[in-house]
């Protein structure tokens, strides 16, 4: 199963594509789509959408794993990130991908075994699980890979449970 992990953001949108075979992961690609601070929001959203469409066409994932919005105290930032997340979900939906959504707590639980784990712990597990030489940078990229791994673990569990019925 090929999984596209997405950590939504309007300044930096992290993505990671992994292939899961059995219980093993192989990294296909990862990186970040960035937009400049001075740009108008519609232009930023267009860059995010077009970039994701190109990534999806290039790597042909079967499913997208999108991190759900974590609402902080700044409502304006949350709304802007929500717009970027909506564009990411739209690109995946328009590409016919199955879309799975996970909270940061669920992602941390899946990777570290503890939903309140520190960011550094999650990044270290991403590096270890995916057999990378170093922790992916920027953080948004590591978060996107974490979302992909989370879905891989979650989908694997669901498939095993189906086999028990």
mmCIF file of N, CA and C in Angstrom, residues 8-56:
data_model
loop_
_atom_site.group_PDB
_atom_site.id
_atom_site.type_symbol
_atom_site.label_atom_id
_atom_site.label_comp_id
_atom_site.label_asym_id
_atom_site.label_seq_id
_atom_site.Cartn_x
_atom_site.Cartn_y
_atom_site.Cartn_z
ATOM 1 N N UNK A 8 -0.599 19.508 7.150
ATOM 2 C CA UNK A 8 -1.047 20.737 6.487
ATOM 3 C C UNK A 8 -0.491 22.007 7.129
ATOM 4 N N UNK A 9 -0.230 22.972 6.293
ATOM 5 C CA UNK A 9 0.180 24.298 6.718
ATOM 6 C C UNK A 9 0.148 25.198 5.506
ATOM 7 N N UNK A 10 0.000 26.495 5.707
ATOM 8 C CA UNK A 10 -0.038 27.401 4.565
ATOM 9 C C UNK A 10 1.335 27.991 4.250
ATOM 10 N N UNK A 11 2.232 28.037 5.218
ATOM 11 C CA UNK A 11 3.608 28.478 4.961
ATOM 12 C C UNK A 11 4.472 27.282 4.571
ATOM 13 N N UNK A 12 4.300 26.187 5.303
ATOM 14 C CA UNK A 12 5.016 24.938 5.021
ATOM 15 C C UNK A 12 4.024 23.786 5.126
ATOM 16 N N UNK A 13 3.886 23.043 4.046
ATOM 17 C CA UNK A 13 3.062 21.836 4.042
ATOM 18 C C UNK A 13 4.024 20.664 3.871
ATOM 19 N N UNK A 14 4.088 19.821 4.881
ATOM 20 C CA UNK A 14 4.965 18.663 4.813
ATOM 21 C C UNK A 14 4.269 17.505 4.128
ATOM 22 N N UNK A 15 5.034 16.730 3.359
ATOM 23 C CA UNK A 15 4.478 15.530 2.741
ATOM 24 C C UNK A 15 5.500 14.411 2.816
ATOM 25 N N UNK A 16 4.995 13.196 2.819
ATOM 26 C CA UNK A 16 5.856 12.028 2.808
ATOM 27 C C UNK A 16 5.121 10.882 2.139
ATOM 28 N N UNK A 17 5.793 10.199 1.242
ATOM 29 C CA UNK A 17 5.206 9.056 0.548
ATOM 30 C C UNK A 17 5.975 7.817 0.983
ATOM 31 N N UNK A 18 5.247 6.841 1.500
ATOM 32 C CA UNK A 18 5.861 5.581 1.921
ATOM 33 C C UNK A 18 5.111 4.409 1.305
ATOM 34 N N UNK A 19 5.836 3.335 1.114
ATOM 35 C CA UNK A 19 5.260 2.080 0.629
ATOM 36 C C UNK A 19 5.268 1.118 1.800
ATOM 37 N N UNK A 20 4.100 0.517 2.076
ATOM 38 C CA UNK A 20 4.028 -0.459 3.156
ATOM 39 C C UNK A 20 3.746 -1.831 2.546
ATOM 40 N N UNK A 21 4.642 -2.765 2.839
ATOM 41 C CA UNK A 21 4.482 -4.142 2.394
ATOM 42 C C UNK A 21 4.579 -5.015 3.631
ATOM 43 N N UNK A 22 3.500 -5.726 3.938
ATOM 44 C CA UNK A 22 3.457 -6.483 5.187
ATOM 45 C C UNK A 22 3.500 -5.491 6.334
ATOM 46 N N UNK A 23 4.506 -5.600 7.182
ATOM 47 C CA UNK A 23 4.652 -4.617 8.265
ATOM 48 C C UNK A 23 5.916 -3.777 8.085
ATOM 49 N N UNK A 24 6.433 -3.733 6.867
ATOM 50 C CA UNK A 24 7.645 -2.971 6.573
ATOM 51 C C UNK A 24 7.323 -1.729 5.743
ATOM 52 N N UNK A 25 8.068 -0.675 6.051
ATOM 53 C CA UNK A 25 7.895 0.596 5.338
ATOM 54 C C UNK A 25 9.132 0.901 4.507
ATOM 55 N N UNK A 26 8.892 1.484 3.330
ATOM 56 C CA UNK A 26 9.978 1.963 2.479
ATOM 57 C C UNK A 26 9.642 3.396 2.091
ATOM 58 N N UNK A 27 10.584 4.301 2.292
ATOM 59 C CA UNK A 27 10.369 5.700 1.924
ATOM 60 C C UNK A 27 10.502 5.849 0.410
ATOM 61 N N UNK A 28 9.500 6.488 -0.182
ATOM 62 C CA UNK A 28 9.527 6.775 -1.619
ATOM 63 C C UNK A 28 10.013 8.207 -1.842
ATOM 64 N N UNK A 29 9.448 9.143 -1.082
ATOM 65 C CA UNK A 29 9.795 10.559 -1.245
ATOM 66 C C UNK A 29 9.271 11.326 -0.030
ATOM 67 N N UNK A 30 9.899 12.431 0.275
ATOM 68 C CA UNK A 30 9.369 13.342 1.291
ATOM 69 C C UNK A 30 9.941 14.720 1.060
ATOM 70 N N UNK A 31 9.257 15.699 1.622
ATOM 71 C CA UNK A 31 9.708 17.072 1.457
ATOM 72 C C UNK A 31 8.662 18.046 1.977
ATOM 73 N N UNK A 32 8.792 19.286 1.546
ATOM 74 C CA UNK A 32 7.876 20.326 1.994
ATOM 75 C C UNK A 32 7.549 21.242 0.824
ATOM 76 N N UNK A 33 6.298 21.667 0.790
ATOM 77 C CA UNK A 33 5.862 22.692 -0.158
ATOM 78 C C UNK A 33 5.818 23.985 0.646
ATOM 79 N N UNK A 34 6.509 25.008 0.180
ATOM 80 C CA UNK A 34 6.549 26.269 0.924
ATOM 81 C C UNK A 34 5.946 27.401 0.102
ATOM 82 N N UNK A 35 5.385 28.356 0.821
ATOM 83 C CA UNK A 35 4.879 29.577 0.187
ATOM 84 C C UNK A 35 5.473 30.767 0.929
ATOM 85 N N UNK A 36 5.617 31.866 0.219
ATOM 86 C CA UNK A 36 6.248 33.048 0.806
ATOM 87 C C UNK A 36 5.252 33.840 1.655
ATOM 88 N N UNK A 37 5.764 34.423 2.729
ATOM 89 C CA UNK A 37 4.930 35.131 3.693
ATOM 90 C C UNK A 37 4.140 36.295 3.095
ATOM 91 N N UNK A 38 4.685 36.998 2.130
ATOM 92 C CA UNK A 38 4.013 38.170 1.585
ATOM 93 C C UNK A 38 2.930 37.876 0.557
ATOM 94 N N UNK A 39 2.781 36.618 0.175
ATOM 95 C CA UNK A 39 1.818 36.265 -0.869
ATOM 96 C C UNK A 39 0.379 36.369 -0.376
ATOM 97 N N UNK A 40 -0.528 36.650 -1.297
ATOM 98 C CA UNK A 40 -1.960 36.620 -0.991
ATOM 99 C C UNK A 40 -2.366 35.167 -0.716
ATOM 100 N N UNK A 41 -3.313 34.989 0.203
ATOM 101 C CA UNK A 41 -3.711 33.642 0.596
ATOM 102 C C UNK A 41 -4.218 32.798 -0.588
ATOM 103 N N UNK A 42 -5.041 33.335 -1.487
ATOM 104 C CA UNK A 42 -5.476 32.505 -2.615
ATOM 105 C C UNK A 42 -4.299 31.988 -3.458
ATOM 106 N N UNK A 43 -3.261 32.795 -3.609
ATOM 107 C CA UNK A 43 -2.088 32.370 -4.370
ATOM 108 C C UNK A 43 -1.326 31.269 -3.626
ATOM 109 N N UNK A 44 -1.253 31.390 -2.310
ATOM 110 C CA UNK A 44 -0.586 30.363 -1.506
ATOM 111 C C UNK A 44 -1.344 29.034 -1.623
ATOM 112 N N UNK A 45 -2.677 29.117 -1.529
ATOM 113 C CA UNK A 45 -3.492 27.910 -1.609
ATOM 114 C C UNK A 45 -3.364 27.248 -2.978
ATOM 115 N N UNK A 46 -3.275 28.063 -4.017
ATOM 116 C CA UNK A 46 -3.114 27.535 -5.370
ATOM 117 C C UNK A 46 -1.790 26.783 -5.506
ATOM 118 N N UNK A 47 -0.720 27.329 -4.937
ATOM 119 C CA UNK A 47 0.580 26.650 -4.955
ATOM 120 C C UNK A 47 0.500 25.314 -4.225
ATOM 121 N N UNK A 48 -0.139 25.311 -3.054
ATOM 122 C CA UNK A 48 -0.275 24.078 -2.282
ATOM 123 C C UNK A 48 -1.043 23.024 -3.081
ATOM 124 N N UNK A 49 -2.166 23.430 -3.662
ATOM 125 C CA UNK A 49 -3.006 22.503 -4.424
ATOM 126 C C UNK A 49 -2.240 21.945 -5.624
ATOM 127 N N UNK A 50 -1.673 22.828 -6.425
ATOM 128 C CA UNK A 50 -0.970 22.381 -7.635
ATOM 129 C C UNK A 50 0.226 21.490 -7.297
ATOM 130 N N UNK A 51 0.945 21.829 -6.241
ATOM 131 C CA UNK A 51 2.097 21.019 -5.831
ATOM 132 C C UNK A 51 1.662 19.633 -5.379
ATOM 133 N N UNK A 52 0.596 19.576 -4.590
ATOM 134 C CA UNK A 52 0.097 18.269 -4.133
ATOM 135 C C UNK A 52 -0.410 17.436 -5.305
ATOM 136 N N UNK A 53 -1.101 18.061 -6.240
ATOM 137 C CA UNK A 53 -1.584 17.325 -7.417
ATOM 138 C C UNK A 53 -0.400 16.718 -8.178
ATOM 139 N N UNK A 54 0.685 17.464 -8.293
ATOM 140 C CA UNK A 54 1.874 16.974 -8.993
ATOM 141 C C UNK A 54 2.515 15.815 -8.218
ATOM 142 N N UNK A 55 2.584 15.927 -6.904
ATOM 143 C CA UNK A 55 3.144 14.860 -6.058
ATOM 144 C C UNK A 55 2.290 13.594 -6.185
ATOM 145 N N UNK A 56 0.976 13.767 -6.169
ATOM 146 C CA UNK A 56 0.062 12.620 -6.287
ATOM 147 C C UNK A 56 0.215 11.956 -7.658
#
